[in-house]
Amino acid sequence: MMTKEQVIKVLKNVNSPEAEEIFNKADQIREKIFKDEVHLRAIIEISNYCVKDCLYCGLNRENKKLKRYRMEREEILKAAEKASNFGFKTIVIQSGEDPSISSDFIGEIIAKIKEDFDVAVTLSLGERKFEDFLKWKEIGADRYLLKFETSDLNLYQKSHPSLKVASNKRIEILKNLKEIGYEAGSGIMVGIPFQTYESLAEDLMLISELDLDMIAIGPYIPHKETAFSHDLEKIEIKEIERTTLLLISLARILNPTANIPSTTALSVLDPKEGRAMGLKCGANVVMPDLTPEPYKSMYEIYDGKTKSKEWDEEEQKKLHQMLKEIGRKPSLKKGFRISRQN
Ligand code: 5AD
């Protein structure tokens, strides 16, 4: 076990021999648990409306330049069918925090997807009422993603100016989600303005303490229509890409059986290598964007996110080719968390 001070030290020295050892150890653990299998999860971004004020995120409610959309039921089901036909065994229903999407609407989508396709359903819809979580679970949802973003409550408040006290509800919500039977996923951003090395080390400890089934760690990428894009000189974290990779490795070492994606933001920051690098540093999951156009281009969380093209045979081939090049293959299973007894 590393102490907090040791974690901070290695995060500040991402090119040290100690860091190299961590990268290697994480890859070994990943291989021991998952062999060469990579779980592919298809994301469908059903709405980019958002009531939140996150200063780092392009979907935040203050961004009046963004054209907003909500997908229709039939459009969502068509995208799900496409994902299933491409062989995806998990469908992730994601959106901005959009309370105008009724819990019944989501319930019907879950029911229909579970009825028509042999897939797991993951929800990523932000903070909702406990009854909604319960209802969706009963209908058949399998997993819920809710990033706590940072464990530093002052930084969380600073990046959400309407919060009256330094707090983060999401940590409590994650515990509830687990209790009612969801596989729960959470994670953080690396390199947001005002974030410290110490808080990253604490994030890592919180991630492990929560015993998450899925852990997503991604680099911060500025979005020009957000307040934080004017505070880039306040970024303390150096070498954000490598620091992200190192945190993925540490998360793998501390959480051997968790499903850990090579995050989309990594692949946007480094279009050529990012995704493969994540997979080589301990990640075992890739989550491609299956949102149809014109919506895909409107889900602009950070600059550059919407540049990739709509999912098709060619994109699928490129992904499979990349996996092959690094000695991996797509899993044919739904990819639930391996029981800890194994
Ligand atoms: N850079 C990287 N990731 C971001 N997110 C939001 N804004 C950014 C950004 N600028 C991530 C957060 C959030 C999700 C919607 O996307 O982790 O939970």
GROMACS .gro file of C-alpha atoms and ligand atoms in nm:
model
  360
    1MET     CA    1   0.000   0.000   0.000
    2MET     CA    2   0.129   0.345  -0.087
    3THR     CA    3   0.088   0.635   0.150
    4LYS     CA    4  -0.073   0.958   0.038
    5GLU     CA    5   0.269   1.125   0.036
    6GLN     CA    6   0.409   0.852  -0.189
    7VAL     CA    7   0.117   0.893  -0.429
    8ILE     CA    8   0.169   1.269  -0.442
    9LYS     CA    9   0.539   1.220  -0.504
   10VAL     CA   10   0.494   0.986  -0.795
   11LEU     CA   11   0.216   1.200  -0.947
   12LYS     CA   12   0.466   1.487  -0.947
   13ASN     CA   13   0.723   1.262  -1.115
   14VAL     CA   14   0.536   1.088  -1.394
   15ASN     CA   15   0.857   1.010  -1.582
   16SER     CA   16   1.038   0.849  -1.290
   17PRO     CA   17   1.134   0.480  -1.264
   18GLU     CA   18   0.871   0.450  -0.988
   19ALA     CA   19   0.603   0.569  -1.229
   20GLU     CA   20   0.725   0.318  -1.487
   21GLU     CA   21   0.692   0.041  -1.232
   22ILE     CA   22   0.336   0.145  -1.157
   23PHE     CA   23   0.244   0.145  -1.527
   24ASN     CA   24   0.387  -0.206  -1.563
   25LYS     CA   25   0.228  -0.345  -1.251
   26ALA     CA   26  -0.113  -0.210  -1.352
   27ASP     CA   27  -0.087  -0.372  -1.693
   28GLN     CA   28   0.008  -0.703  -1.535
   29ILE     CA   29  -0.289  -0.694  -1.299
   30ARG     CA   30  -0.522  -0.599  -1.584
   31GLU     CA   31  -0.391  -0.892  -1.788
   32LYS     CA   32  -0.424  -1.138  -1.502
   33ILE     CA   33  -0.788  -1.044  -1.441
   34PHE     CA   34  -0.917  -0.973  -1.792
   35LYS     CA   35  -0.668  -1.154  -2.019
   36ASP     CA   36  -0.688  -0.993  -2.364
   37GLU     CA   37  -1.056  -0.901  -2.343
   38VAL     CA   38  -1.182  -0.545  -2.378
   39HIS     CA   39  -1.543  -0.459  -2.300
   40LEU     CA   40  -1.702  -0.225  -2.551
   41ARG     CA   41  -1.984  -0.002  -2.431
   42ALA     CA   42  -2.191   0.206  -2.674
   43ILE     CA   43  -2.288   0.552  -2.551
   44ILE     CA   44  -2.606   0.722  -2.670
   45GLU     CA   45  -2.624   1.087  -2.567
   46ILE     CA   46  -2.998   1.141  -2.551
   47SER     CA   47  -3.011   1.509  -2.443
   48ASN     CA   48  -2.765   1.794  -2.405
   49TYR     CA   49  -2.994   2.007  -2.188
   50CYS     CA   50  -2.838   2.062  -1.847
   51VAL     CA   51  -2.950   2.241  -1.532
   52LYS     CA   52  -2.604   2.237  -1.376
   53ASP     CA   53  -2.351   2.520  -1.367
   54CYS     CA   54  -2.024   2.325  -1.390
   55LEU     CA   55  -1.761   2.582  -1.486
   56TYR     CA   56  -1.555   2.325  -1.677
   57CYS     CA   57  -1.831   2.178  -1.893
   58GLY     CA   58  -1.955   2.300  -2.229
   59LEU     CA   59  -2.308   2.170  -2.163
   60ASN     CA   60  -2.353   2.387  -1.854
   61ARG     CA   61  -2.677   2.588  -1.843
   62GLU     CA   62  -2.503   2.924  -1.891
   63ASN     CA   63  -2.374   2.829  -2.234
   64LYS     CA   64  -2.634   3.007  -2.442
   65LYS     CA   65  -2.446   2.946  -2.765
   66LEU     CA   66  -2.507   2.574  -2.760
   67LYS     CA   67  -2.803   2.448  -2.955
   68ARG     CA   68  -2.992   2.204  -2.732
   69TYR     CA   69  -3.165   1.880  -2.828
   70ARG     CA   70  -3.358   1.591  -2.684
   71MET     CA   71  -3.372   1.271  -2.883
   72GLU     CA   72  -3.710   1.109  -2.947
   73ARG     CA   73  -3.787   0.764  -2.819
   74GLU     CA   74  -3.773   0.610  -3.165
   75GLU     CA   75  -3.439   0.775  -3.240
   76ILE     CA   76  -3.292   0.637  -2.919
   77LEU     CA   77  -3.421   0.287  -2.989
   78LYS     CA   78  -3.284   0.303  -3.341
   79ALA     CA   79  -2.941   0.399  -3.208
   80ALA     CA   80  -2.964   0.114  -2.957
   81GLU     CA   81  -3.047  -0.129  -3.235
   82LYS     CA   82  -2.749  -0.009  -3.433
   83ALA     CA   83  -2.524  -0.056  -3.130
   84SER     CA   84  -2.656  -0.405  -3.071
   85ASN     CA   85  -2.609  -0.494  -3.438
   86PHE     CA   86  -2.249  -0.378  -3.413
   87GLY     CA   87  -2.204  -0.628  -3.133
   88PHE     CA   88  -2.204  -0.395  -2.832
   89LYS     CA   89  -2.313  -0.579  -2.518
   90THR     CA   90  -2.370  -0.266  -2.312
   91ILE     CA   91  -2.570   0.040  -2.401
   92VAL     CA   92  -2.508   0.355  -2.202
   93ILE     CA   93  -2.793   0.604  -2.191
   94GLN     CA   94  -2.628   0.938  -2.115
   95SER     CA   95  -2.742   1.299  -2.099
   96GLY     CA   96  -2.688   1.635  -1.940
   97GLU     CA   97  -2.874   1.673  -1.613
   98ASP     CA   98  -3.216   1.715  -1.766
   99PRO     CA   99  -3.507   1.681  -1.520
  100SER     CA  100  -3.751   1.746  -1.805
  101ILE     CA  101  -3.685   1.394  -1.924
  102SER     CA  102  -3.946   1.208  -1.725
  103SER     CA  103  -3.858   0.898  -1.530
  104ASP     CA  104  -4.132   0.717  -1.724
  105PHE     CA  105  -3.967   0.807  -2.053
  106ILE     CA  106  -3.638   0.659  -1.932
  107GLY     CA  107  -3.823   0.360  -1.787
  108GLU     CA  108  -3.983   0.283  -2.123
  109ILE     CA  109  -3.649   0.308  -2.299
  110ILE     CA  110  -3.487   0.069  -2.051
  111ALA     CA  111  -3.776  -0.179  -2.081
  112LYS     CA  112  -3.772  -0.176  -2.460
  113ILE     CA  113  -3.394  -0.209  -2.489
  114LYS     CA  114  -3.387  -0.497  -2.243
  115GLU     CA  115  -3.673  -0.666  -2.426
  116ASP     CA  116  -3.534  -0.629  -2.776
  117PHE     CA  117  -3.160  -0.673  -2.729
  118ASP     CA  118  -2.930  -0.894  -2.529
  119VAL     CA  119  -2.742  -0.610  -2.360
  120ALA     CA  120  -2.668  -0.456  -2.024
  121VAL     CA  121  -2.806  -0.106  -1.972
  122THR     CA  122  -2.602   0.163  -1.804
  123LEU     CA  123  -2.754   0.497  -1.711
  124SER     CA  124  -2.558   0.820  -1.690
  125LEU     CA  125  -2.817   1.091  -1.634
  126GLY     CA  126  -2.678   1.287  -1.341
  127GLU     CA  127  -2.845   1.339  -1.006
  128ARG     CA  128  -3.205   1.223  -0.993
  129LYS     CA  129  -3.462   1.142  -0.729
  130PHE     CA  130  -3.406   0.822  -0.533
  131GLU     CA  131  -3.744   0.691  -0.655
  132ASP     CA  132  -3.625   0.727  -1.013
  133PHE     CA  133  -3.313   0.522  -0.942
  134LEU     CA  134  -3.526   0.256  -0.773
  135LYS     CA  135  -3.783   0.243  -1.048
  136TRP     CA  136  -3.521   0.218  -1.325
  137LYS     CA  137  -3.346  -0.061  -1.137
  138GLU     CA  138  -3.668  -0.255  -1.104
  139ILE     CA  139  -3.735  -0.212  -1.476
  140GLY     CA  140  -3.397  -0.360  -1.557
  141ALA     CA  141  -3.119  -0.101  -1.558
  142ASP     CA  142  -2.792  -0.263  -1.458
  143ARG     CA  143  -2.545   0.014  -1.389
  144TYR     CA  144  -2.524   0.385  -1.307
  145LEU     CA  145  -2.242   0.627  -1.379
  146LEU     CA  146  -2.209   0.943  -1.173
  147LYS     CA  147  -1.871   1.108  -1.151
  148PHE     CA  148  -1.795   1.288  -0.829
  149GLU     CA  149  -1.537   1.486  -1.035
  150THR     CA  150  -1.323   1.583  -0.735
  151SER     CA  151  -1.314   1.486  -0.368
  152ASP     CA  152  -1.196   1.837  -0.280
  153LEU     CA  153  -1.519   1.995  -0.154
  154ASN     CA  154  -1.384   2.348  -0.184
  155LEU     CA  155  -1.284   2.288  -0.544
  156TYR     CA  156  -1.621   2.126  -0.611
  157GLN     CA  157  -1.791   2.436  -0.476
  158LYS     CA  158  -1.561   2.666  -0.670
  159SER     CA  159  -1.651   2.487  -0.993
  160HIS     CA  160  -2.025   2.496  -0.910
  161PRO     CA  161  -2.084   2.857  -0.800
  162SER     CA  162  -2.451   2.812  -0.711
  163LEU     CA  163  -2.361   2.562  -0.436
  164LYS     CA  164  -2.416   2.734  -0.103
  165VAL     CA  165  -2.190   2.506   0.097
  166ALA     CA  166  -1.878   2.312   0.014
  167SER     CA  167  -2.030   1.970  -0.039
  168ASN     CA  168  -2.074   1.700  -0.300
  169LYS     CA  169  -2.400   1.505  -0.292
  170ARG     CA  170  -2.273   1.258  -0.544
  171ILE     CA  171  -2.066   1.065  -0.295
  172GLU     CA  172  -2.376   0.981  -0.092
  173ILE     CA  173  -2.578   0.903  -0.405
  174LEU     CA  174  -2.316   0.652  -0.518
  175LYS     CA  175  -2.347   0.462  -0.193
  176ASN     CA  176  -2.727   0.451  -0.236
  177LEU     CA  177  -2.696   0.330  -0.594
  178LYS     CA  178  -2.480   0.040  -0.481
  179GLU     CA  179  -2.718  -0.043  -0.202
  180ILE     CA  180  -3.015  -0.081  -0.435
  181GLY     CA  181  -2.824  -0.315  -0.660
  182TYR     CA  182  -2.670  -0.107  -0.934
  183GLU     CA  183  -2.315  -0.155  -1.043
  184ALA     CA  184  -2.189   0.193  -0.963
  185GLY     CA  185  -1.932   0.392  -1.154
  186SER     CA  186  -1.766   0.719  -1.073
  187GLY     CA  187  -1.449   0.908  -1.129
  188ILE     CA  188  -1.271   1.233  -1.171
  189MET     CA  189  -1.118   1.486  -1.406
  190VAL     CA  190  -0.746   1.548  -1.398
  191GLY     CA  191  -0.602   1.895  -1.441
  192ILE     CA  192  -0.893   2.127  -1.380
  193PRO     CA  193  -0.792   2.478  -1.272
  194PHE     CA  194  -0.716   2.507  -0.898
  195GLN     CA  195  -0.687   2.128  -0.853
  196THR     CA  196  -0.391   2.015  -0.644
  197TYR     CA  197  -0.175   1.703  -0.637
  198GLU     CA  198  -0.291   1.642  -0.285
  199SER     CA  199  -0.653   1.642  -0.391
  200LEU     CA  200  -0.576   1.394  -0.672
  201ALA     CA  201  -0.421   1.159  -0.416
  202GLU     CA  202  -0.735   1.196  -0.205
  203ASP     CA  203  -0.954   1.131  -0.509
  204LEU     CA  204  -0.772   0.805  -0.558
  205MET     CA  205  -0.832   0.704  -0.198
  206LEU     CA  206  -1.200   0.794  -0.219
  207ILE     CA  207  -1.239   0.597  -0.543
  208SER     CA  208  -1.097   0.290  -0.371
  209GLU     CA  209  -1.290   0.344  -0.050
  210LEU     CA  210  -1.620   0.355  -0.242
  211ASP     CA  211  -1.533   0.016  -0.390
  212LEU     CA  212  -1.662   0.122  -0.730
  213ASP     CA  213  -1.754  -0.126  -1.002
  214MET     CA  214  -1.644   0.122  -1.271
  215ILE     CA  215  -1.380   0.391  -1.248
  216ALA     CA  216  -1.345   0.668  -1.506
  217ILE     CA  217  -1.047   0.899  -1.495
  218GLY     CA  218  -1.014   1.154  -1.772
  219PRO     CA  219  -0.805   1.459  -1.852
  220TYR     CA  220  -0.958   1.806  -1.831
  221ILE     CA  221  -0.989   1.961  -2.176
  222PRO     CA  222  -1.094   2.327  -2.186
  223HIS     CA  223  -1.412   2.436  -2.361
  224LYS     CA  224  -1.400   2.791  -2.490
  225GLU     CA  225  -1.752   2.888  -2.377
  226THR     CA  226  -1.685   2.806  -2.010
  227ALA     CA  227  -1.558   3.018  -1.723
  228PHE     CA  228  -1.271   2.780  -1.645
  229SER     CA  229  -1.124   2.831  -1.992
  230HIS     CA  230  -1.019   3.176  -1.864
  231ASP     CA  231  -0.834   3.024  -1.570
  232LEU     CA  232  -0.594   2.799  -1.754
  233GLU     CA  233  -0.296   2.963  -1.584
  234LYS     CA  234  -0.442   2.825  -1.260
  235ILE     CA  235  -0.383   2.468  -1.371
  236GLU     CA  236  -0.132   2.320  -1.132
  237ILE     CA  237  -0.112   1.969  -1.271
  238LYS     CA  238   0.172   1.921  -1.521
  239GLU     CA  239   0.170   1.663  -1.799
  240ILE     CA  240  -0.202   1.608  -1.774
  241GLU     CA  241  -0.211   1.314  -2.015
  242ARG     CA  242   0.060   1.119  -1.838
  243THR     CA  243  -0.077   1.207  -1.497
  244THR     CA  244  -0.417   1.074  -1.608
  245LEU     CA  245  -0.257   0.752  -1.728
  246LEU     CA  246  -0.069   0.714  -1.402
  247LEU     CA  247  -0.389   0.765  -1.203
  248ILE     CA  248  -0.558   0.499  -1.417
  249SER     CA  249  -0.271   0.265  -1.330
  250LEU     CA  250  -0.294   0.342  -0.960
  251ALA     CA  251  -0.669   0.290  -0.972
  252ARG     CA  252  -0.613  -0.049  -1.135
  253ILE     CA  253  -0.360  -0.155  -0.873
  254LEU     CA  254  -0.591  -0.054  -0.590
  255ASN     CA  255  -0.904  -0.195  -0.759
  256PRO     CA  256  -0.797  -0.505  -0.952
  257THR     CA  257  -1.144  -0.620  -1.065
  258ALA     CA  258  -1.305  -0.283  -1.140
  259ASN     CA  259  -1.401  -0.204  -1.497
  260ILE     CA  260  -1.187   0.089  -1.602
  261PRO     CA  261  -1.238   0.266  -1.935
  262SER     CA  262  -0.976   0.429  -2.145
  263THR     CA  263  -1.177   0.751  -2.137
  264THR     CA  264  -1.308   0.939  -2.440
  265ALA     CA  265  -1.133   1.255  -2.320
  266LEU     CA  266  -0.800   1.071  -2.340
  267SER     CA  267  -0.871   0.986  -2.703
  268VAL     CA  268  -0.969   1.344  -2.779
  269LEU     CA  269  -0.659   1.487  -2.612
  270ASP     CA  270  -0.443   1.241  -2.804
  271PRO     CA  271  -0.638   1.118  -3.108
  272LYS     CA  272  -0.363   0.890  -3.235
  273GLU     CA  273  -0.255   0.712  -2.921
  274GLY     CA  274  -0.481   0.809  -2.632
  275ARG     CA  275  -0.721   0.519  -2.636
  276ALA     CA  276  -0.450   0.255  -2.678
  277MET     CA  277  -0.236   0.415  -2.407
  278GLY     CA  278  -0.519   0.395  -2.156
  279LEU     CA  279  -0.564   0.027  -2.237
  280LYS     CA  280  -0.192  -0.032  -2.189
  281CYS     CA  281  -0.190   0.139  -1.849
  282GLY     CA  282  -0.457  -0.070  -1.680
  283ALA     CA  283  -0.784   0.012  -1.857
  284ASN     CA  284  -1.001  -0.272  -1.993
  285VAL     CA  285  -1.300  -0.086  -2.138
  286VAL     CA  286  -1.365   0.139  -2.439
  287MET     CA  287  -1.682   0.344  -2.469
  288PRO     CA  288  -1.745   0.460  -2.825
  289ASP     CA  289  -2.001   0.727  -2.904
  290LEU     CA  290  -2.294   0.583  -3.097
  291THR     CA  291  -2.502   0.902  -3.090
  292PRO     CA  292  -2.647   0.973  -3.435
  293GLU     CA  293  -2.594   1.305  -3.610
  294PRO     CA  294  -2.698   1.583  -3.594
  295TYR     CA  295  -2.703   1.528  -3.216
  296LYS     CA  296  -2.352   1.391  -3.177
  297SER     CA  297  -2.200   1.721  -3.290
  298MET     CA  298  -2.408   1.908  -3.034
  299TYR     CA  299  -2.287   1.711  -2.732
  300GLU     CA  300  -1.986   1.932  -2.689
  301ILE     CA  301  -1.860   1.883  -2.334
  302TYR     CA  302  -1.513   2.010  -2.427
  303ASP     CA  303  -1.342   2.143  -2.738
  304GLY     CA  304  -1.271   1.878  -2.999
  305LYS     CA  305  -1.513   1.623  -2.853
  306THR     CA  306  -1.750   1.634  -3.149
  307LYS     CA  307  -1.496   1.611  -3.427
  308SER     CA  308  -1.502   1.233  -3.467
  309LYS     CA  309  -1.746   1.095  -3.717
  310GLU     CA  310  -2.063   0.899  -3.674
  311TRP     CA  311  -2.014   0.531  -3.591
  312ASP     CA  312  -2.001   0.309  -3.898
  313GLU     CA  313  -1.830  -0.004  -4.032
  314GLU     CA  314  -1.510   0.189  -4.083
  315GLU     CA  315  -1.495   0.323  -3.726
  316GLN     CA  316  -1.573  -0.024  -3.597
  317LYS     CA  317  -1.292  -0.170  -3.807
  318LYS     CA  318  -1.048   0.095  -3.686
  319LEU     CA  319  -1.130   0.014  -3.324
  320HIS     CA  320  -1.093  -0.360  -3.377
  321GLN     CA  321  -0.767  -0.301  -3.561
  322MET     CA  322  -0.631  -0.089  -3.276
  323LEU     CA  323  -0.722  -0.362  -3.027
  324LYS     CA  324  -0.549  -0.620  -3.242
  325GLU     CA  325  -0.235  -0.410  -3.266
  326ILE     CA  326  -0.205  -0.404  -2.888
  327GLY     CA  327  -0.283  -0.774  -2.853
  328ARG     CA  328  -0.641  -0.741  -2.735
  329LYS     CA  329  -0.985  -0.841  -2.859
  330PRO     CA  330  -1.343  -0.731  -2.805
  331SER     CA  331  -1.521  -0.925  -2.534
  332LEU     CA  332  -1.844  -1.096  -2.631
  333LYS     CA  333  -1.981  -1.071  -2.279
  334LYS     CA  334  -2.175  -0.800  -2.101
  335GLY     CA  335  -1.880  -0.734  -1.878
  336PHE     CA  336  -2.021  -0.718  -1.530
  337ARG     CA  337  -1.768  -0.681  -1.256
  338ILE     CA  338  -1.592  -1.007  -1.190
  339SER     CA  339  -1.686  -1.134  -0.848
  340ARG     CA  340  -1.422  -1.052  -0.597
  341GLN     CA  341  -1.396  -1.416  -0.489
  342ASN     CA  342  -1.243  -1.507  -0.825
  3435AD     N1  343  -1.289   1.816  -1.985
  3435AD     C1  344  -1.297   1.683  -1.961
  3435AD     N2  345  -1.403   1.623  -1.909
  3435AD     C2  346  -1.510   1.698  -1.881
  3435AD     N3  347  -1.628   1.670  -1.829
  3435AD     C3  348  -1.699   1.783  -1.820
  3435AD     N4  349  -1.629   1.887  -1.866
  3435AD     C4  350  -1.510   1.838  -1.904
  3435AD     C5  351  -1.394   1.896  -1.959
  3435AD     N5  352  -1.387   2.027  -1.984
  3435AD     C6  353  -1.667   1.534  -1.788
  3435AD     C7  354  -1.707   1.533  -1.643
  3435AD     C8  355  -1.855   1.517  -1.645
  3435AD     C9  356  -1.887   1.463  -1.780
  3435AD    C10  357  -2.012   1.520  -1.834
  3435AD     O1  358  -1.779   1.496  -1.863
  3435AD     O2  359  -1.643   1.427  -1.576
  3435AD     O3  360  -1.902   1.428  -1.547
   0.00000   0.00000   0.00000
